[in-house]
Structure formats: C-alpha cells, structure tokens
CSV table of C-alpha atoms in Angstrom, one decimal:
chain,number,residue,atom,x,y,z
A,230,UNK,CA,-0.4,-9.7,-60.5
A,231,UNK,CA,1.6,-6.9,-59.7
A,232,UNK,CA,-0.1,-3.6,-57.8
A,233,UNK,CA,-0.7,-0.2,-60.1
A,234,UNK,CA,2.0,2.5,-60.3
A,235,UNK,CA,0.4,5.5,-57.9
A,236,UNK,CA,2.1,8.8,-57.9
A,237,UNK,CA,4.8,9.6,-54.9
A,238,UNK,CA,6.2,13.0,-55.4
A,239,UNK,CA,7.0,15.7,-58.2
A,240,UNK,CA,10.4,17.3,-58.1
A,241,UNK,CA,11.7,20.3,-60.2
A,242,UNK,CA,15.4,19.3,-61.8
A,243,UNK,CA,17.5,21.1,-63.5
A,244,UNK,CA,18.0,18.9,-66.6
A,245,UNK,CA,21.3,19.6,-67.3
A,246,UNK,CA,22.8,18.5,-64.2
A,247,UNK,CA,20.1,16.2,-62.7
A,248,UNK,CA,21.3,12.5,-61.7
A,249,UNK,CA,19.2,9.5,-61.1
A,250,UNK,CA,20.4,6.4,-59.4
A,251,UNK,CA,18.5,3.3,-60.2
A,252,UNK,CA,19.0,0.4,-58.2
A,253,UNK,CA,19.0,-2.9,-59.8
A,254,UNK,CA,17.2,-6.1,-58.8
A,255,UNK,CA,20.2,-8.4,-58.1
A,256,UNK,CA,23.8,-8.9,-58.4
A,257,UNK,CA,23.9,-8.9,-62.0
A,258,UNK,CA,21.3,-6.3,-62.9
A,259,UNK,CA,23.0,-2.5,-63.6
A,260,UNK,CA,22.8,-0.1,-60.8
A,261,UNK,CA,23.9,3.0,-60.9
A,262,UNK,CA,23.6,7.2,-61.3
A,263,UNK,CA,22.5,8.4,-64.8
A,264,UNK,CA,22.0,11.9,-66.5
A,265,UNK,CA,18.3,12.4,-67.5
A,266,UNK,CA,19.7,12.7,-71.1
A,267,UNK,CA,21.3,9.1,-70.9
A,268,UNK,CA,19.4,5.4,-71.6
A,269,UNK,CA,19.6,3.6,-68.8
A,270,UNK,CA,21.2,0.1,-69.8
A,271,UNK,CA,18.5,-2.6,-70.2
A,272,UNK,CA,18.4,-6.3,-71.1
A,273,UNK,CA,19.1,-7.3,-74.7
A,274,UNK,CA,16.9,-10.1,-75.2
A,275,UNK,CA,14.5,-12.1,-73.3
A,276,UNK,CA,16.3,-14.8,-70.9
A,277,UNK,CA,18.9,-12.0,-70.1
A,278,UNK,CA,15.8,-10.0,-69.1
A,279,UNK,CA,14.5,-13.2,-67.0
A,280,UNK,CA,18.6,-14.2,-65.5
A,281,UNK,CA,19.5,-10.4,-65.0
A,282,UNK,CA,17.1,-8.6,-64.5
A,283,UNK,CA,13.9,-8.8,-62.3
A,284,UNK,CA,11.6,-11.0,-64.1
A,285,UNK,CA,8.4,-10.0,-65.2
A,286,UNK,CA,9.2,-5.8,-64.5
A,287,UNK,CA,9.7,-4.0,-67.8
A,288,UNK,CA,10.2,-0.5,-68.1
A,289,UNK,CA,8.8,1.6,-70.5
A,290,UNK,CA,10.7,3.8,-72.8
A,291,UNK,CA,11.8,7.0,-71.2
A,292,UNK,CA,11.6,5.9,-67.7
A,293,UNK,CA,14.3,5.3,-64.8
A,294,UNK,CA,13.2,2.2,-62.7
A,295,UNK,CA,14.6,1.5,-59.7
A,296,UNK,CA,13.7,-2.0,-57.7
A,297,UNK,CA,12.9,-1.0,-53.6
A,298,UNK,CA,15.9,2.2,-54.4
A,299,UNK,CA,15.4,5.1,-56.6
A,300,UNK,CA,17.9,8.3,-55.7
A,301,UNK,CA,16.9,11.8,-57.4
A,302,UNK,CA,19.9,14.4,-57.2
A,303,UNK,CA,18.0,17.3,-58.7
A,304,UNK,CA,20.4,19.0,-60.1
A,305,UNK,CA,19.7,22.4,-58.2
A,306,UNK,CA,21.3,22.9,-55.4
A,307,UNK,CA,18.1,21.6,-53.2
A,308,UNK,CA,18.9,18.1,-51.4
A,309,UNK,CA,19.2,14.6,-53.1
A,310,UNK,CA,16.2,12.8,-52.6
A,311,UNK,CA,15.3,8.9,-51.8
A,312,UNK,CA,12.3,6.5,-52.3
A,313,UNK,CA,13.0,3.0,-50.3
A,314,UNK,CA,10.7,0.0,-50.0
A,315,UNK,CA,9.3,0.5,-46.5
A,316,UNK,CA,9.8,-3.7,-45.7
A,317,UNK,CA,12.6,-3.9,-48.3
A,318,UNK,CA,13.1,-7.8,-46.9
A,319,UNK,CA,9.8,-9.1,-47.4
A,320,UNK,CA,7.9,-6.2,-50.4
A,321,UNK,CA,10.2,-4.9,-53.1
A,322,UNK,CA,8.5,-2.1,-55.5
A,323,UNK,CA,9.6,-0.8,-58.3
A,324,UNK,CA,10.0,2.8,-58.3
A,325,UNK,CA,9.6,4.5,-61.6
A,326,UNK,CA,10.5,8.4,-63.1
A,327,UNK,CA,9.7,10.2,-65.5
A,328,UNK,CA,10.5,13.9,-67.0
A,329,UNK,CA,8.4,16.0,-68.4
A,330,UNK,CA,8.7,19.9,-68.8
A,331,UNK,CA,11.7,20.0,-66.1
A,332,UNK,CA,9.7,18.0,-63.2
A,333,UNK,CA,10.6,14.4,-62.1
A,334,UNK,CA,7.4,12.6,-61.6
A,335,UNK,CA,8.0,9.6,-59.3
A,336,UNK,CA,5.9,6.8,-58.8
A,337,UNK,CA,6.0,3.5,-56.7
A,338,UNK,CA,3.7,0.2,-57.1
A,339,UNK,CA,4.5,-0.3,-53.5
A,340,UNK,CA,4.9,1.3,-50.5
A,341,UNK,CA,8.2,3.6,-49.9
A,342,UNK,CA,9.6,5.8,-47.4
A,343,UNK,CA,11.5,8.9,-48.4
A,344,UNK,CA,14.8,10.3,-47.8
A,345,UNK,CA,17.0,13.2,-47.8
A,346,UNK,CA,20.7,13.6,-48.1
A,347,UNK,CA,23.8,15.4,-49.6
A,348,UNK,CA,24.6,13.2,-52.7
A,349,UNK,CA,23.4,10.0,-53.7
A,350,UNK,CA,26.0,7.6,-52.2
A,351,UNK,CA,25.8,9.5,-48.8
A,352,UNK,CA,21.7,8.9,-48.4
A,353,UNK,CA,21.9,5.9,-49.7
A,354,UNK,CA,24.6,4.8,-47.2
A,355,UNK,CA,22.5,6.7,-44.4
A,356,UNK,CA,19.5,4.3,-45.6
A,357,UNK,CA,21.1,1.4,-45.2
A,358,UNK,CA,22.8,2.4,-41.9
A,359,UNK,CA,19.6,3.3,-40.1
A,360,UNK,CA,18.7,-0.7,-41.3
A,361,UNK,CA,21.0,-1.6,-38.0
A,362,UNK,CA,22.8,-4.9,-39.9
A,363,UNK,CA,25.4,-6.1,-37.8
A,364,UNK,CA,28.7,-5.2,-39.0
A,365,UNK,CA,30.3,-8.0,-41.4
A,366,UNK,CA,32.9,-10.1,-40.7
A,367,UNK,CA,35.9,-9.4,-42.6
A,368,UNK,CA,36.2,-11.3,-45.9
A,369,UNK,CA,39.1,-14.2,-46.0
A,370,UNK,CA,41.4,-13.9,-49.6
A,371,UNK,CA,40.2,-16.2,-51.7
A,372,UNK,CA,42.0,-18.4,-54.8
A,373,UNK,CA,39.0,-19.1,-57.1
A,374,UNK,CA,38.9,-21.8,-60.3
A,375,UNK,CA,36.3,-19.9,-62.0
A,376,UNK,CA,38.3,-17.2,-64.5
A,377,UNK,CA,40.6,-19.3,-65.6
A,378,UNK,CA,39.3,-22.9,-65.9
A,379,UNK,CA,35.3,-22.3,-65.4
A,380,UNK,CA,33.5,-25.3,-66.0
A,381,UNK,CA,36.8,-27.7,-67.0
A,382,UNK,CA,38.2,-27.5,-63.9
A,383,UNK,CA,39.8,-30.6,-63.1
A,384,UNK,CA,41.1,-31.9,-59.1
A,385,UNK,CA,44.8,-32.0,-60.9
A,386,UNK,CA,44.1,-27.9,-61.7
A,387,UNK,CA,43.4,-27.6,-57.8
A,388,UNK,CA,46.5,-29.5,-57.3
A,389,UNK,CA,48.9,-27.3,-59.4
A,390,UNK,CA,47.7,-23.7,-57.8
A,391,UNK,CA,47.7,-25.0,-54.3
A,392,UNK,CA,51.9,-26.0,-54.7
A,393,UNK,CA,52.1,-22.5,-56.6
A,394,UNK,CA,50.5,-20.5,-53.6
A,395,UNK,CA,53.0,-22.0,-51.6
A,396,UNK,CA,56.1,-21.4,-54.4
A,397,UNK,CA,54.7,-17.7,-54.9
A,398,UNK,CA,54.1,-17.0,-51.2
A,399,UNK,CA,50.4,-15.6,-51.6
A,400,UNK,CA,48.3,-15.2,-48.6
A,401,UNK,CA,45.7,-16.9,-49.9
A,402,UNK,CA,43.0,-17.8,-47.0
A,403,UNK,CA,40.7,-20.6,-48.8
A,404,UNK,CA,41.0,-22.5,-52.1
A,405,UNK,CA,37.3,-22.2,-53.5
A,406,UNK,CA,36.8,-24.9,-56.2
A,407,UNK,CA,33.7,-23.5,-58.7
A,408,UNK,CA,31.7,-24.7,-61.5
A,409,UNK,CA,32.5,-27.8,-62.8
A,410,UNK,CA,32.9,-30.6,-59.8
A,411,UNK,CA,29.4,-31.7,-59.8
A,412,UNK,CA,27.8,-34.0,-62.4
A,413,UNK,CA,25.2,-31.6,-62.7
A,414,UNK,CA,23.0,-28.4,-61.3
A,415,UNK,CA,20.8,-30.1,-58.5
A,416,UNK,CA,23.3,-33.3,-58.2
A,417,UNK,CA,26.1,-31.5,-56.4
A,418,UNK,CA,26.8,-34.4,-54.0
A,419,UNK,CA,27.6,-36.7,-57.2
A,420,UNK,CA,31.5,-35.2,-58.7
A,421,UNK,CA,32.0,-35.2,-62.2
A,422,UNK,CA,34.3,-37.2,-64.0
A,423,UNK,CA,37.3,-34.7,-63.8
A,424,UNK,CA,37.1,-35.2,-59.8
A,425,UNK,CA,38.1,-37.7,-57.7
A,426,UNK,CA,36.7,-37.1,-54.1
A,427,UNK,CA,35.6,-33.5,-53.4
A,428,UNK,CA,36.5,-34.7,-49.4
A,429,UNK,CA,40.1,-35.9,-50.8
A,430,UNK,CA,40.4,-32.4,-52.5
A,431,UNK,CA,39.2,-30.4,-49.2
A,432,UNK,CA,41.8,-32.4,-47.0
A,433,UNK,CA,44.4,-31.4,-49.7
A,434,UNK,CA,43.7,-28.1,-48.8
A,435,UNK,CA,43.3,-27.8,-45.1
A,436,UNK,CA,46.9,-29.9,-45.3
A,437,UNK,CA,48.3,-27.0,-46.7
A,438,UNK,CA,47.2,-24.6,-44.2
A,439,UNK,CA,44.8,-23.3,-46.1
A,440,UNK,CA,40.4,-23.1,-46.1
A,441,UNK,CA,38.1,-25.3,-48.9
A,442,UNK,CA,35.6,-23.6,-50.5
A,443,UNK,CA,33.3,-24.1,-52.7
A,444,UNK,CA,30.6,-23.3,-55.2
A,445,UNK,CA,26.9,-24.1,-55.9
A,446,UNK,CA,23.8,-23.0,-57.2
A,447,UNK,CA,21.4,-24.5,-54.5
A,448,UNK,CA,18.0,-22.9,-56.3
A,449,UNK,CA,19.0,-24.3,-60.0
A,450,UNK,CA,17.9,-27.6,-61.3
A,451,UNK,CA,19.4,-28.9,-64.5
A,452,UNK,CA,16.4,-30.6,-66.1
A,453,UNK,CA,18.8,-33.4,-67.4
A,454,UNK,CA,19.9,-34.3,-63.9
A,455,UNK,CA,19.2,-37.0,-61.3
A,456,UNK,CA,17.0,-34.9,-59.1
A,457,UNK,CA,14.7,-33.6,-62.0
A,458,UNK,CA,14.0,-36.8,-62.7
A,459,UNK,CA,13.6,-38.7,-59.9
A,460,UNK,CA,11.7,-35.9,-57.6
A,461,UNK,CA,9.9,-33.6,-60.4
A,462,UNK,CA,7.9,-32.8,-57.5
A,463,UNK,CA,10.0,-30.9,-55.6
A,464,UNK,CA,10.3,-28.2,-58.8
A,465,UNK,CA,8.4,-25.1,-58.2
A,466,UNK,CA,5.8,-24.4,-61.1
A,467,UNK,CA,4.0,-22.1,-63.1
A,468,UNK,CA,0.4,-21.3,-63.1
A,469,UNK,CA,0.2,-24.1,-66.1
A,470,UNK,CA,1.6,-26.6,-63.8
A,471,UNK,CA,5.0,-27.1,-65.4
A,472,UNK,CA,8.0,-26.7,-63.7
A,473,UNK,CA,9.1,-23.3,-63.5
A,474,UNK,CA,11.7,-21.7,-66.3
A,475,UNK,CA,14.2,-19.1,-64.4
A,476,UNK,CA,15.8,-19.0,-67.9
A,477,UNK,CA,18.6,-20.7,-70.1
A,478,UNK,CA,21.9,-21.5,-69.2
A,479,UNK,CA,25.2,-23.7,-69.8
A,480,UNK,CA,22.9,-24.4,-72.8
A,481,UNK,CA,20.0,-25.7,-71.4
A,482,UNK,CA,16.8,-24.4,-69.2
A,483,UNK,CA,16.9,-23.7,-66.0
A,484,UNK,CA,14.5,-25.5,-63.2
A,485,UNK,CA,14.2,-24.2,-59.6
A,486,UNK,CA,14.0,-26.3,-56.8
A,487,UNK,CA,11.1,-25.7,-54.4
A,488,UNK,CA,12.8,-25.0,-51.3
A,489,UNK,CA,9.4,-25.2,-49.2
A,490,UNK,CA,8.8,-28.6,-50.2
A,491,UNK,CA,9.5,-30.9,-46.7
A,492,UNK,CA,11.4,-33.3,-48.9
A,493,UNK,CA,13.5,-30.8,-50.9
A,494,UNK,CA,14.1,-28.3,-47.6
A,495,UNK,CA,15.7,-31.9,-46.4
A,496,UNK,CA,17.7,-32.6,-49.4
A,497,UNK,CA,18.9,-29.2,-49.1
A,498,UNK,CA,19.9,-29.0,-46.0
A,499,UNK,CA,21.6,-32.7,-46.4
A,500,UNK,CA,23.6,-31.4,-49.6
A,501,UNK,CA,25.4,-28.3,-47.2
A,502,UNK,CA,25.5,-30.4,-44.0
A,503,UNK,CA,27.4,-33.0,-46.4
A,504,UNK,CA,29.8,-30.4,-47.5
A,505,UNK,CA,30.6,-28.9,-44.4
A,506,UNK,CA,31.4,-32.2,-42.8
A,507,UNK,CA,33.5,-32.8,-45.6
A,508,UNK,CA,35.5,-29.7,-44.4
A,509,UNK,CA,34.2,-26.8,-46.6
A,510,UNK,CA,33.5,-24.3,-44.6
A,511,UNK,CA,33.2,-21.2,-47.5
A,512,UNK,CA,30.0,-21.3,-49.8
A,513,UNK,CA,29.6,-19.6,-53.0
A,514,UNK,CA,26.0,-19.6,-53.6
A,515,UNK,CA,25.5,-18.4,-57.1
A,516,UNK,CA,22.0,-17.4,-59.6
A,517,UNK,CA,20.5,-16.9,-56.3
A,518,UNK,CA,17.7,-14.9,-57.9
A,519,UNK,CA,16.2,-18.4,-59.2
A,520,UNK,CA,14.6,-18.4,-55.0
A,521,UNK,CA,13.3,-15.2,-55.7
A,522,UNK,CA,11.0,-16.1,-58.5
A,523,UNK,CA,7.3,-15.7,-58.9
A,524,UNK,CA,5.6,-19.5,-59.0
A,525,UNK,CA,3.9,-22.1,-56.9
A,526,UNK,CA,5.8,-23.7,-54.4
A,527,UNK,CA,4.3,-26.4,-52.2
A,528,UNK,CA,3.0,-24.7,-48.9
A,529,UNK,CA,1.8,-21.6,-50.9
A,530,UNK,CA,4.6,-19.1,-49.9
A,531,UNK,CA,5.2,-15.5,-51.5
A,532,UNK,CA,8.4,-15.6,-53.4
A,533,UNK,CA,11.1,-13.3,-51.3
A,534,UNK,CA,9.6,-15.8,-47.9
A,535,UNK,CA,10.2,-18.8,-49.6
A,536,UNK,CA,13.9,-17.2,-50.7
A,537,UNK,CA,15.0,-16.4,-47.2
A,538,UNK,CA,13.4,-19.6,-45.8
A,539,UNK,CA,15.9,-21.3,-48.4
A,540,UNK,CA,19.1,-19.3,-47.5
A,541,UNK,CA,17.8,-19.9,-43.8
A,542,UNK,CA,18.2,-23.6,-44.0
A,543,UNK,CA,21.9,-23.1,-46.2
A,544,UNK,CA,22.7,-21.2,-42.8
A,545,UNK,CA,21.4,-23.3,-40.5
A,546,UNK,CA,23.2,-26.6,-42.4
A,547,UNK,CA,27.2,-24.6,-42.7
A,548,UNK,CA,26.5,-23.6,-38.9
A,549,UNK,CA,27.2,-19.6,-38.1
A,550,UNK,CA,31.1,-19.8,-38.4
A,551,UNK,CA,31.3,-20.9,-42.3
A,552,UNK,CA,31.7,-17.9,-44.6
A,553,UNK,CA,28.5,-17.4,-47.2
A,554,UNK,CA,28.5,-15.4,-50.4
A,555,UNK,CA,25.8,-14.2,-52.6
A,556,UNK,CA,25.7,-14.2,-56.3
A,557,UNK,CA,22.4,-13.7,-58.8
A,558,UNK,CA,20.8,-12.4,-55.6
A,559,UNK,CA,18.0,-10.0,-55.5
A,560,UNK,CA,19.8,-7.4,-53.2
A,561,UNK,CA,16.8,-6.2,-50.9
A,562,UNK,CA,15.6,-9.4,-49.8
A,563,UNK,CA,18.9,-10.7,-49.2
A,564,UNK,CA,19.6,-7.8,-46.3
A,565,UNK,CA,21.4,-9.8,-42.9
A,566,UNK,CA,21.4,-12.5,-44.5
A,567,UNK,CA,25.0,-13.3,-46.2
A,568,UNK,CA,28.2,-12.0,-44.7
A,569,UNK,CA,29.6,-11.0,-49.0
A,570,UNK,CA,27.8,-10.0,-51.2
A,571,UNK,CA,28.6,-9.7,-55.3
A,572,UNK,CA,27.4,-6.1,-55.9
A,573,UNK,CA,28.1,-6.4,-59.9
A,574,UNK,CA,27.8,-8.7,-63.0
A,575,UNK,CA,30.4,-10.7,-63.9
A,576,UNK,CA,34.0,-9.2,-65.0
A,577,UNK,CA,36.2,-11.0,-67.7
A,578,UNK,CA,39.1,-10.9,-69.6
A,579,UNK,CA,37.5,-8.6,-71.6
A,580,UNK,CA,36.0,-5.0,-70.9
A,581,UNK,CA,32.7,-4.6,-73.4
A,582,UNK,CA,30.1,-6.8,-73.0
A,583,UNK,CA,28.0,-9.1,-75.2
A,584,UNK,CA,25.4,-7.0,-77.1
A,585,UNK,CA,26.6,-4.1,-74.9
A,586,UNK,CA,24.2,-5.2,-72.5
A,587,UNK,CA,25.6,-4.2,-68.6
A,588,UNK,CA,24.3,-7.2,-67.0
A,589,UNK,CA,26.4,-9.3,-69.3
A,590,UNK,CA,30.2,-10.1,-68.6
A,591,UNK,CA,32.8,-7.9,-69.1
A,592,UNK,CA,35.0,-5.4,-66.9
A,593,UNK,CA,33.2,-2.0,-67.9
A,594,UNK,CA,29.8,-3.8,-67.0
A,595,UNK,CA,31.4,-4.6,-63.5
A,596,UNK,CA,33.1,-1.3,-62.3
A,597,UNK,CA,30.0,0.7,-63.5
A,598,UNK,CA,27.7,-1.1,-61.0
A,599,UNK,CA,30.5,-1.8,-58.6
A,600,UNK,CA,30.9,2.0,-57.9
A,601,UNK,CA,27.1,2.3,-57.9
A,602,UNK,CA,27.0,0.1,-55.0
A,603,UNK,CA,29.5,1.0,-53.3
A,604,UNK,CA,27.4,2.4,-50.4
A,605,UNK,CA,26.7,-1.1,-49.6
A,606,UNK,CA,30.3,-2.0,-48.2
A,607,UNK,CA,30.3,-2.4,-44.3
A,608,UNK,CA,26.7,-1.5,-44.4
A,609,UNK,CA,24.9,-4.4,-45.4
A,610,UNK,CA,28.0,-6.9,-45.9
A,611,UNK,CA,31.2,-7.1,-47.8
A,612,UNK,CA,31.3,-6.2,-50.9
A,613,UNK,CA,32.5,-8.7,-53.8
A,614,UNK,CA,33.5,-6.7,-56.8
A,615,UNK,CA,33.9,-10.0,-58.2
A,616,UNK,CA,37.9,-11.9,-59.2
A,617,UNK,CA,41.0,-10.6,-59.9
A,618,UNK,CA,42.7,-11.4,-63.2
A,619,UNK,CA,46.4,-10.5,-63.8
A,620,UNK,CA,47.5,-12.7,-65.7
A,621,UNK,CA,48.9,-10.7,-69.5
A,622,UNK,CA,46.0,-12.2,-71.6
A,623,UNK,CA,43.6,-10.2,-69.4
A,624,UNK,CA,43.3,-6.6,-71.2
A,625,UNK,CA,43.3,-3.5,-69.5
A,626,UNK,CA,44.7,-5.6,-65.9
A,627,UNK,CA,46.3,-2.9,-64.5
A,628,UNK,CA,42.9,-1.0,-64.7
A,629,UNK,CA,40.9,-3.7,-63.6
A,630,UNK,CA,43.2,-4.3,-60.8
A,631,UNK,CA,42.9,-0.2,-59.7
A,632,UNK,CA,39.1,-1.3,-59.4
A,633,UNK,CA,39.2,-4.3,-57.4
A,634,UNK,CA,41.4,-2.6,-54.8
A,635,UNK,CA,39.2,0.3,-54.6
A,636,UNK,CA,36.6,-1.5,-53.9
A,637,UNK,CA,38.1,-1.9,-50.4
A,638,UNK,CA,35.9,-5.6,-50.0
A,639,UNK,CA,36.8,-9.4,-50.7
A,640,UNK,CA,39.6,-9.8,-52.8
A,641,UNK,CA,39.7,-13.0,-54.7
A,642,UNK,CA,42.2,-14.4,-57.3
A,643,UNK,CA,41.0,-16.4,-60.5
A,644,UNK,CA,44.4,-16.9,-62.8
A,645,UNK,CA,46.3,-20.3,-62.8
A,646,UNK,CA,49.1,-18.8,-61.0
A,647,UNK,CA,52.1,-20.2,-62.9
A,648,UNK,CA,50.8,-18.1,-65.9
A,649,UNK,CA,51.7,-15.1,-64.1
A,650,UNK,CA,54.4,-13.0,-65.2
A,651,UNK,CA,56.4,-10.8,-62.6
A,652,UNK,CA,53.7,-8.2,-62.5
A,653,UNK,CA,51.0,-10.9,-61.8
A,654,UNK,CA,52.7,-11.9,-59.0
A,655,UNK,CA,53.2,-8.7,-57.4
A,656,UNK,CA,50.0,-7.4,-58.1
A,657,UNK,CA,48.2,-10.4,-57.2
A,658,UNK,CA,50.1,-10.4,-54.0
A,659,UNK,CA,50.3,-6.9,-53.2
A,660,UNK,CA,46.1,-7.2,-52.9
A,661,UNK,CA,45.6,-10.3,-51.2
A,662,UNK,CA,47.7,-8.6,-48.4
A,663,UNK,CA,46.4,-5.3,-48.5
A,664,UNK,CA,42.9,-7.3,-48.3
A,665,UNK,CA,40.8,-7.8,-44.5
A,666,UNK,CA,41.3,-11.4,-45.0
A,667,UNK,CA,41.8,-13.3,-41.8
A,668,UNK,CA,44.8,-14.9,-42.7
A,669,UNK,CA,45.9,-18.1,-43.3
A,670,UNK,CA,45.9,-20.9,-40.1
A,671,UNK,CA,49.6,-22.3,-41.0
C-alpha cells in the first residue's frame, strides 16, 4: 500500500521555456529533461511497465513523475529547483507535477528535501555530491559477448576474439563472457551445452594477460530450472502465496529468488564465491530491479533492505577487489554500493525502439537517458553508457560511437572483432585507450 500524494511546493513557470527532469526508477527506465508541452515517454504495455519501469507506480495523464528525483527549471530566470528522497537508500517516493494556469504544483508520497541550483545537471550533481560516496575506481576496458552473439555464445566465440585482441592490438582489460553460458536463470554454476568448463574458459583468459568476466542475473529465477524446482521455497511470493512474477522474459516468466531466505542467501553467496575462485574477478549483475520488488520474502523484510542485503552478500562473496556492475537496478537504493553503473536501456544496432517505447532497445533510447544521467559520473560511480558497436551492420556507428566517448565512463566493446573493417578497428581502439581502464597485466 503505497502512502497518499501530499502537496510540496507551487512554482510559477514560464511555459514556454520551462524544463522538467524526471528521474527514472532503474537503469532501463527513461530519465531525463522535458518541455511542459512534451509526453514524457512511458511504458507500452504491461511487463515493459513491470521490467522497465517501477512496478506498481503509474502516472496519470498530464503528469511528470520522477522516482526519489524530480528537477523543475522554471523557465524564468529564478533558480532550478529540486525534490530528493530524504533516505534515498532505504524510502524512494515518487515525486509528481502538474501544470495548471502557469504554476507547477509538486507533490511527493514520501518525504523529500529541496534543492536549489543553476541548471538541472549542476543541482543535480551538487545532490549527489553532498551524498559523500567515495570516489569510484576507474573502470577496466571491457570485450563483452553480449551485441554480437547474445544468448548463442559459444566457448569457441570466446576463443576467436581473445586471438583477435591480440592480432588487432586492443587494450582490452577483461574478457566478460554474457548471457548464454549457464543452463538456465538461477542454475548459473551448471554451463550450457555450448560451454565446456567456464574455469577452462577463465584460465584461457588470464593466459593471455587479460581479466574474466562475467554475467548473471543473481535475482532471476527461470521457472523451468533446477533451483525452481528443487527449492520453490526460496522464491519470494505474492500476497496469494505464489511465487512472485517480476515479468516475462527470454520467453518465459520471471521468478525472483528470495535473497533473505538462510538457504538461498547461502546458495548465493556459494554461486559468486564459486566464480571468483574460478578466476572471475568482474561481475555483471543484470535485471537487478527483480531485488527491488514488492513481495514476501522469508524474514519479513521491506523491499529496497532485502535488495542491498542481496548485493551485500554478492560483495562480500567477490571480496572488495573484484569489479561489480549494475544493470536493471533501481538507481537510488543502489547508491555506494556498485563501483559502474548502466545509467541507460539497452543500445543496439538499431536507433528507434520497439513500439517507440524509451525503455526498450535501441541507440536513441540510450543516449536520451545517457545524457540525462550524466550527473551521475564520478559522483555516485562510473557510468556505463552501455557497448560499443562498430562493426558496418551497426547504423549510425559513427554517431553512436561520438556518444559512448562522451560519456567519459566504462568503455566496453561488443562486435566479433574480425568483422571489423578498418574503421572498426580504429575506432574501437582509439576508445578503449582513451578509456580510465587500468590496463592490461601482460
């Protein structure tokens, strides 16, 4: 049961030039500054709503709705104007605005603090620098299976692009194998038929010089898998009693494991302990938001405790050295906890996405809430404007390339590398060393 909107301030605007900046749930969800003439983009259709978005949270027609961050530029000349959650890590409101006869009337169903500033990005960066977060480490470069192979990666792929880093002379820190080595969501100590040994594969790679990294989705339970079946106990549930939906993907629903669960907290820990003795030592943790979800977990926990009580024990298992990324992650809660961030939806080879919905892949959904978060970079961690693609099938590379590099945060290639033409290379090189990566232990 969520608390009633109550009012928070009213602001005169200028309607012609006013700005508003919502800030979106997690990774995926848009974020960014609108006119007060413009529709804000929202989901397209329910489980986007549910895997995008921030369940549960609507917004009604003619309203800008920001989660724990809504930014008013009026638009006038008088200063830009903040509303933050006043315990962003542990109570996230939604902060709401409407228009009517040329005054913004804002409203929270939570507490907030206000700030003041010059321009949106600027308070917004002051906000999160008065949070004190320990400056990041810098990101490593990255090689990453995902945008070109996705979920048919094979170990032979993993072969191929670690003998053409060495033919092409990229400065690529860690080879991060994605979707696609594990049998199934929940069973990611069990490799799927197009791997051998995920140890085999990590050795490959330290041989070479180079870091292993890898992907998961530690909050997702396939319902089809091992786990699910064995332990349907460790699932959180709804107020039914049925295991909890967090949505559909890869064609089927989505479980979530219940991280406050003795047994499952153990399994958990056991799966990233496993994976870092096996010589990974960089995690992509992806559709984080799963964690984050409203439902009943075993020792009765609100949702964004039981979330960083789950990332907790991923920390605690990789040890403090091993690099972590977030992905699907509700951005508030997630504050000192990761050392990169994703701070946009998915890009692709592609620039408009499906439905034209901006959570949804595609490169326009990705540099719109890319530069909207930009004031998160350095502040809160590093930000991951998500892969690079420069191989020729990619359109508009050479504009999607300009964005990645602006961005000024991790810089990770996804192309099989011999399909790059001269360009490719260069480009693909020319940011990797231009990138804070740490370079690569040869």
């Amino acid at each position: 049961m969520h608390n009633p909107f109550t009012p928070v301030a009213s602001v005169p605007v200028d309607t012609r030039t006013a700005r508003v900046h919502e800030e979106g749930w997690q990774s995926w969800s848009p974020s960014g500054a609108y006119a007060l003439g413009a529709a804000p983009y929202r989901p397209a259709n329910a489980n986007w709503a549910t895997v995008c978005y921030r369940p549960g949270r609507a917004v009604p027609a003619g309203a800008f709705q920001g989660e724990g961050l809504l930014a008013l530029d009026p638009g006038d000349g008088s200063p830009v104007r903040l509303w933050a959650a006043a315990d962003p890590l542990h109570e996230v409101p939604s902060v709401r605005l409407t228009v009517a006869a040329g005054v913004a009337e804002v409203e929270a169903d939570g507490p907030v603090k206000e700030w003041t500033g010059t321009g949106i990005q600027s308070v917004l960066a002051d906000w999160a620098g008065a949070l004190a977060v320990p400056a990041p480490r810098p990101a490593p470069t990255v090689w990453c299976s995902w945008y070109e192979y996705f979920t048919a990666v094979t170990e032979d792929d993993i072969h191929e692009n670690l003998r053409a880093m060495d033919t092409l002379d990229l400065p690529i820190d860690v080879v991060q194998i994605d979707d696609g080595y594990q049998s199934a969501l929940g069973d990611w100590l069990t490799v799927s038929g197009r791997f051998r040994s995920r140890r085999g594969i990590a050795d490959a790679i330290r041989a070479r010089g180079r870091r292993a990294g890898i992907w998961t989705a530690p909050f997702l339970v396939d319902p089809g898998s091992d786990l699910a079946e064995t332990y349907p106990d460790w699932l959180v549930r709804d107020p039914d009693g049925r295991a909890l939906r967090a949505g559909r993907n890869w064609g089927h629903a989505l479980y979530v494991l219940d991280t406050t669960h003795p047994a499952a907290a153990a399994y958990l820990n056991d799966v990233f302990a496993t994976l870092r003795a096996e010589g990974y030592d960089y995690f992509k943790t992806d559709f984080l938001y799963a964690g984050a979800m409203d439902g009943v977990r075993h020792s009765g926990a609100d949702p964004l405790t039981a979330y960083r009580l789950g990332i907790g024990l991923i920390r605690e298992a990789i040890g403090a050295d091993a690099y972590l990324l977030g992905c699907g992650a509700p951005i508030l809660p997630s504050i000192g906890l990761f050392d990169a961030m994703r701070v946009s939806p998915d890009t692709a080879p592609h620039r408009r996405p499906e439905a034209d919905d901006y959570s949804q892949p595609g490169q326009d959904p990705a540099e719109f809430t890319g530069v909207g978060r930009q004031w998160q970079h350095n502040r809160l961690w590093v930000n991951d404007p998500d892969c690079l693609m420069a191989r020729p099938a990619v359109e508009t590379r050479a504009r999607w390339a300009a964005h990645v590099e602006a961005v000024g945060g991790l810089v990770a290639s996804s192309d099989r590398l011999l399909s790059l033409d001269q360009w490719g290379v260069e480009t693909t090189r020319r940011l990797l060393t231009g990138a804070t990566g740490t370079g690569v232990n040869r």
